[in-house]
Short mmCIF file of C-alpha atoms in Angstrom, two decimals:
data_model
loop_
_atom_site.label_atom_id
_atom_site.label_comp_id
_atom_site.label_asym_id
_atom_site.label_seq_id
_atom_site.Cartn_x
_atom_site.Cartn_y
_atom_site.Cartn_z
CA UNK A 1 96.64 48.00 -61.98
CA UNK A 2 98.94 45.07 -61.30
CA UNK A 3 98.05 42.10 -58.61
CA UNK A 4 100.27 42.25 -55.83
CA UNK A 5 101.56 38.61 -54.83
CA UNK A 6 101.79 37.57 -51.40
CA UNK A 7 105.68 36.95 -50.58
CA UNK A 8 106.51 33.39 -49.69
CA UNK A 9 106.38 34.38 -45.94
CA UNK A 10 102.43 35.59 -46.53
CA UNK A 11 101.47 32.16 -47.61
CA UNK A 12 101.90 29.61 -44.56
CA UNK A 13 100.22 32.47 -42.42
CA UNK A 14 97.26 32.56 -44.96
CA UNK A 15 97.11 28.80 -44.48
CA UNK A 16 97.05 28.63 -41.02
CA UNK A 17 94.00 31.53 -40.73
CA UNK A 18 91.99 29.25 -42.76
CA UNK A 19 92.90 26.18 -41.03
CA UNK A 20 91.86 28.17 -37.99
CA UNK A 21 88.54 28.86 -39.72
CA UNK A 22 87.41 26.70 -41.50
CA UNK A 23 86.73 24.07 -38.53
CA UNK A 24 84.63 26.95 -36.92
CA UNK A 25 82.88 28.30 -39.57
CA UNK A 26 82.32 24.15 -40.12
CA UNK A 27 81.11 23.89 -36.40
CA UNK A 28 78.79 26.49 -36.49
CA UNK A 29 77.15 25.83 -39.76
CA UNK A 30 76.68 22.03 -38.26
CA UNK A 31 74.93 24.01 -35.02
CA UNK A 32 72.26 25.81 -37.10
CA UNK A 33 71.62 22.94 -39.04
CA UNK A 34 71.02 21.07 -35.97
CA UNK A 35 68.59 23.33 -34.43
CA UNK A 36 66.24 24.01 -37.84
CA UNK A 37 66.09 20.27 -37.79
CA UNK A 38 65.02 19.93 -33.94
CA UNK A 39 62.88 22.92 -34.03
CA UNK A 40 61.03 21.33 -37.41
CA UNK A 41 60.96 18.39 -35.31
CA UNK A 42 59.05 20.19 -32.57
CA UNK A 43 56.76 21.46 -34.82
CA UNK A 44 55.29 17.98 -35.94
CA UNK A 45 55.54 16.32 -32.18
CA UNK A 46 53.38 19.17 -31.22
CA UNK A 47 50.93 18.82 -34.09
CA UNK A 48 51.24 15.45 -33.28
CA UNK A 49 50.16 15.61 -29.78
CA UNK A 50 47.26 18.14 -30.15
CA UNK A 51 45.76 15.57 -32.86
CA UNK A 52 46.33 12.25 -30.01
CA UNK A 53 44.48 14.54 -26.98
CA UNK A 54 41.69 14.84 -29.83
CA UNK A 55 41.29 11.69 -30.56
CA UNK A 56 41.54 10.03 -27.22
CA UNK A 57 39.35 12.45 -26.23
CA UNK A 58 36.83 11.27 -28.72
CA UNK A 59 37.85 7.33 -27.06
CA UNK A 60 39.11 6.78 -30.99
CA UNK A 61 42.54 5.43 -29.87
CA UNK A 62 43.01 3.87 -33.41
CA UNK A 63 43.48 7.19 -34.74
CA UNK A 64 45.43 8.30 -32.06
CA UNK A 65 47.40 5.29 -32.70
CA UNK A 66 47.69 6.51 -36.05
CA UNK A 67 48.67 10.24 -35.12
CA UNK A 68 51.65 8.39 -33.31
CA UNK A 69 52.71 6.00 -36.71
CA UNK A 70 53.52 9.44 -37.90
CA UNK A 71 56.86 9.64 -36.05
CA UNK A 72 59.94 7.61 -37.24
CA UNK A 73 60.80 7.16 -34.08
CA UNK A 74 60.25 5.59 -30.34
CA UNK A 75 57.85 8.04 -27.78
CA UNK A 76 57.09 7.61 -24.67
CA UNK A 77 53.28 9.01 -23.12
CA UNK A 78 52.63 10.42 -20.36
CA UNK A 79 48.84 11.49 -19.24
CA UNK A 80 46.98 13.85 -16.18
CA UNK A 81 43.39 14.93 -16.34
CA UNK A 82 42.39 17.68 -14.93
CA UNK A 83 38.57 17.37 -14.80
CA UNK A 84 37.28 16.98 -18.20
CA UNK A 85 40.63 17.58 -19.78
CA UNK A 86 42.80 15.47 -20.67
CA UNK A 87 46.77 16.28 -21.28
CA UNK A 88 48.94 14.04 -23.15
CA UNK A 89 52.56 14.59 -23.13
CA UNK A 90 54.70 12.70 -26.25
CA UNK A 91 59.15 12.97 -25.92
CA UNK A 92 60.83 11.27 -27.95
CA UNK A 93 64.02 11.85 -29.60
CA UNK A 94 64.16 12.66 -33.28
CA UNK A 95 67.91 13.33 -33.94
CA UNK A 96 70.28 10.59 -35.20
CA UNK A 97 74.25 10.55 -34.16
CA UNK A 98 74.89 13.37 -31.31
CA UNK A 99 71.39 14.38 -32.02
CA UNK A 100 69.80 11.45 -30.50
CA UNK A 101 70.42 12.56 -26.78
CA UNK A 102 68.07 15.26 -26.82
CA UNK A 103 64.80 14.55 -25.77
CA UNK A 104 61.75 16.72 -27.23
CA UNK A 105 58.52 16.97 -25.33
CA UNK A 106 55.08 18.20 -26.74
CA UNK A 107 51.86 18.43 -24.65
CA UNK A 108 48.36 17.84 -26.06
CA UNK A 109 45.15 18.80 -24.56
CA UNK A 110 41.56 18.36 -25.46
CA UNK A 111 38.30 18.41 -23.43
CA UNK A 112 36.18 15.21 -23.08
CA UNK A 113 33.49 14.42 -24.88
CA UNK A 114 30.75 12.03 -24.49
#
């Protein structure tokens, strides 16, 4: 069975659909990339903040400190009690380049103990 060529005229229009497509298919592979690596980021600021509640619950804020030294980057803390629990809440931002505008927030809680 022979291959049928493309005519001349075929070509240029074969070049423009995948000049059309490539920067999309480009775009949206960057996207999904992009939100496995916040989402994985999530994951460990929210295993992060359950272990801080624990230990400042436990008044072991070296360990806490510790939980924190975790995290390549800059977080800020907030904290509310609510009776014997305490609630720790860690942002930060994780992402580098057009990333780094997002701002992820975990919340920790763990009872008192004395």
């Amino acid at each position: 069975m022979p291959h049928r060529i493309a005519p001349d005229s075929d070509r240029g229009s074969v070049t423009a659909e995948y000049a059309l497509v490539l920067p999309l298919v480009l775009a949206t592979l960057a996207f999904i990339i992009a939100a496995v690596t916040l989402g994985a980021h999530k994951i460990v600021l929210t295993s992060v903040a359950a272990d801080y509640a624990r230990f400042m619950a436990r008044d072991d804020s070296a360990a806490a400190q510790a939980s924190l030294a975790q995290l390549n980057y800059k977080t800020a803390i907030t904290q509310q009690h609510y009776g014997q629990i305490s609630c720790y809440d860690i942002s930060g931002n994780p992402g580098v380049g057009p990333l780094s505008i997002i701002t992820i927030t975990a919340r920790g809680c763990a009872a008192k103990t004395e």
